[in-house]
mmCIF file of C-alpha atoms in Angstrom:
data_model
loop_
_atom_site.group_PDB
_atom_site.id
_atom_site.type_symbol
_atom_site.label_atom_id
_atom_site.label_comp_id
_atom_site.label_asym_id
_atom_site.label_seq_id
_atom_site.Cartn_x
_atom_site.Cartn_y
_atom_site.Cartn_z
ATOM 1 C CA UNK A 179 21.050 -11.284 22.210
ATOM 2 C CA UNK A 180 22.809 -8.623 20.243
ATOM 3 C CA UNK A 181 26.520 -8.833 19.577
ATOM 4 C CA UNK A 182 27.442 -6.374 22.342
ATOM 5 C CA UNK A 183 25.697 -8.508 24.944
ATOM 6 C CA UNK A 184 27.416 -11.607 23.583
ATOM 7 C CA UNK A 185 30.793 -9.865 23.698
ATOM 8 C CA UNK A 186 30.248 -8.977 27.358
ATOM 9 C CA UNK A 187 29.178 -12.530 28.240
ATOM 10 C CA UNK A 188 32.024 -14.231 26.395
ATOM 11 C CA UNK A 189 34.767 -11.648 27.011
ATOM 12 C CA UNK A 190 35.459 -11.649 23.270
ATOM 13 C CA UNK A 191 35.738 -8.492 21.200
ATOM 14 C CA UNK A 192 33.112 -7.542 18.627
ATOM 15 C CA UNK A 193 35.801 -7.895 15.960
ATOM 16 C CA UNK A 194 36.625 -11.448 17.090
ATOM 17 C CA UNK A 195 32.962 -12.490 17.132
ATOM 18 C CA UNK A 196 32.469 -11.070 13.642
ATOM 19 C CA UNK A 197 35.614 -12.891 12.482
ATOM 20 C CA UNK A 198 34.269 -16.206 13.777
ATOM 21 C CA UNK A 199 31.035 -15.473 11.900
ATOM 22 C CA UNK A 200 32.961 -14.753 8.684
ATOM 23 C CA UNK A 201 34.901 -18.001 9.155
ATOM 24 C CA UNK A 202 31.638 -19.915 9.611
ATOM 25 C CA UNK A 203 32.466 -21.066 13.140
ATOM 26 C CA UNK A 204 29.566 -19.342 14.883
ATOM 27 C CA UNK A 205 26.879 -17.902 12.683
ATOM 28 C CA UNK A 206 24.237 -15.821 14.448
ATOM 29 C CA UNK A 207 20.931 -17.650 14.624
ATOM 30 C CA UNK A 208 19.029 -14.658 13.291
ATOM 31 C CA UNK A 209 19.225 -11.089 12.087
ATOM 32 C CA UNK A 210 17.080 -8.225 13.245
ATOM 33 C CA UNK A 211 14.999 -6.263 10.746
ATOM 34 C CA UNK A 212 17.835 -3.719 10.813
ATOM 35 C CA UNK A 213 20.378 -6.414 9.920
ATOM 36 C CA UNK A 214 21.953 -6.736 13.364
ATOM 37 C CA UNK A 215 23.321 -10.124 14.376
ATOM 38 C CA UNK A 216 21.158 -11.919 16.949
ATOM 39 C CA UNK A 217 22.582 -14.766 19.007
ATOM 40 C CA UNK A 218 20.973 -17.509 21.060
ATOM 41 C CA UNK A 219 22.302 -19.181 24.187
ATOM 42 C CA UNK A 220 23.537 -22.064 21.988
ATOM 43 C CA UNK A 221 25.509 -19.555 19.896
ATOM 44 C CA UNK A 222 27.070 -18.153 23.073
ATOM 45 C CA UNK A 223 28.045 -21.659 24.174
ATOM 46 C CA UNK A 224 29.754 -22.254 20.792
ATOM 47 C CA UNK A 225 31.720 -19.038 21.250
ATOM 48 C CA UNK A 226 32.749 -20.138 24.734
ATOM 49 C CA UNK A 227 34.069 -23.433 23.333
ATOM 50 C CA UNK A 228 36.183 -21.448 20.892
ATOM 51 C CA UNK A 229 37.358 -19.072 23.614
ATOM 52 C CA UNK A 230 38.479 -22.056 25.695
ATOM 53 C CA UNK A 231 40.344 -23.653 22.785
ATOM 54 C CA UNK A 232 42.198 -20.529 21.677
ATOM 55 C CA UNK A 233 44.721 -20.316 24.556
ATOM 56 C CA UNK A 234 45.507 -24.002 24.092
ATOM 57 C CA UNK A 235 46.778 -23.330 20.580
ATOM 58 C CA UNK A 236 44.004 -24.922 18.531
ATOM 59 C CA UNK A 237 43.715 -23.701 14.946
ATOM 60 C CA UNK A 238 40.463 -22.411 13.460
ATOM 61 C CA UNK A 239 40.118 -25.640 11.491
ATOM 62 C CA UNK A 240 40.561 -27.701 14.647
ATOM 63 C CA UNK A 241 37.966 -25.548 16.366
ATOM 64 C CA UNK A 242 35.609 -26.276 13.488
ATOM 65 C CA UNK A 243 36.251 -30.014 13.882
ATOM 66 C CA UNK A 244 35.408 -29.870 17.583
ATOM 67 C CA UNK A 245 32.268 -27.815 16.996
ATOM 68 C CA UNK A 246 31.129 -30.179 14.230
ATOM 69 C CA UNK A 247 31.737 -33.173 16.492
ATOM 70 C CA UNK A 248 29.803 -31.561 19.326
ATOM 71 C CA UNK A 249 26.948 -30.848 16.899
ATOM 72 C CA UNK A 250 26.935 -34.467 15.728
ATOM 73 C CA UNK A 251 26.731 -35.764 19.276
ATOM 74 C CA UNK A 252 23.886 -33.457 20.263
ATOM 75 C CA UNK A 253 21.964 -34.123 17.045
ATOM 76 C CA UNK A 254 19.339 -36.678 17.998
ATOM 77 C CA UNK A 255 18.952 -37.678 14.339
ATOM 78 C CA UNK A 256 22.642 -38.346 13.675
ATOM 79 C CA UNK A 257 23.555 -41.797 12.449
ATOM 80 C CA UNK A 258 25.281 -44.092 14.915
ATOM 81 C CA UNK A 259 28.504 -44.141 12.889
ATOM 82 C CA UNK A 260 28.533 -40.323 12.719
ATOM 83 C CA UNK A 261 28.145 -40.161 16.490
ATOM 84 C CA UNK A 262 30.948 -42.706 16.962
ATOM 85 C CA UNK A 263 33.241 -40.680 14.661
ATOM 86 C CA UNK A 264 32.362 -37.523 16.581
ATOM 87 C CA UNK A 265 33.209 -39.174 19.890
ATOM 88 C CA UNK A 266 36.552 -40.287 18.468
ATOM 89 C CA UNK A 267 37.339 -36.748 17.294
ATOM 90 C CA UNK A 268 36.440 -35.361 20.715
ATOM 91 C CA UNK A 269 38.570 -37.985 22.468
ATOM 92 C CA UNK A 270 41.546 -36.953 20.324
ATOM 93 C CA UNK A 271 41.075 -33.268 21.100
ATOM 94 C CA UNK A 272 40.450 -34.007 24.765
ATOM 95 C CA UNK A 273 43.855 -35.685 24.972
ATOM 96 C CA UNK A 274 45.456 -32.686 23.243
ATOM 97 C CA UNK A 275 43.742 -30.301 25.646
ATOM 98 C CA UNK A 276 44.967 -32.335 28.618
ATOM 99 C CA UNK A 277 48.540 -32.167 27.285
ATOM 100 C CA UNK A 278 48.247 -28.414 26.772
ATOM 101 C CA UNK A 279 46.923 -27.965 30.308
ATOM 102 C CA UNK A 280 49.856 -29.934 31.709
ATOM 103 C CA UNK A 281 52.330 -27.738 29.823
ATOM 104 C CA UNK A 282 50.579 -24.596 31.051
ATOM 105 C CA UNK A 283 50.655 -25.860 34.654
ATOM 106 C CA UNK A 284 54.410 -26.350 34.347
ATOM 107 C CA UNK A 285 54.861 -22.867 32.886
ATOM 108 C CA UNK A 286 52.743 -21.395 35.683
ATOM 109 C CA UNK A 287 54.829 -23.193 38.305
ATOM 110 C CA UNK A 288 58.015 -21.759 36.764
ATOM 111 C CA UNK A 289 56.484 -18.275 36.713
ATOM 112 C CA UNK A 290 55.468 -18.580 40.360
ATOM 113 C CA UNK A 291 58.983 -19.751 41.280
ATOM 114 C CA UNK A 292 60.455 -16.743 39.501
ATOM 115 C CA UNK A 293 58.098 -14.295 41.215
ATOM 116 C CA UNK A 294 59.048 -15.818 44.584
ATOM 117 C CA UNK A 295 62.759 -15.397 43.829
ATOM 118 C CA UNK A 296 62.233 -11.815 42.693
ATOM 119 C CA UNK A 297 60.044 -11.017 45.705
ATOM 120 C CA UNK A 298 62.755 -12.345 48.064
ATOM 121 C CA UNK A 299 65.227 -9.884 46.547
ATOM 122 C CA UNK A 300 62.986 -6.817 46.511
ATOM 123 C CA UNK A 301 61.855 -6.603 50.101
#
């Protein structure tokens, strides 16, 4: 897939996708003869992991840690200790994501309460 198709699928801007490439988070799997970035489905899935982490406040370095851990787990040739370390990293970030989700649920509830109050005074 070319970058425009990937941008449409991931709802990320071209600039953001290029930035993640420059940062080494998601490198296109190939380049066309004209030098255009070409992405695979696995590349798209990596971008979606990043897109999901961003609103939860994860830094680029933390995103890299998660992606590296996911790679280690899916690598059939990874050593057992590397896989165990990767699972530990993912467990840590899973707990952080759960905490972030809980905070966002609370914020959403407050926002919904406010909209209800405002609605009751506008109609």
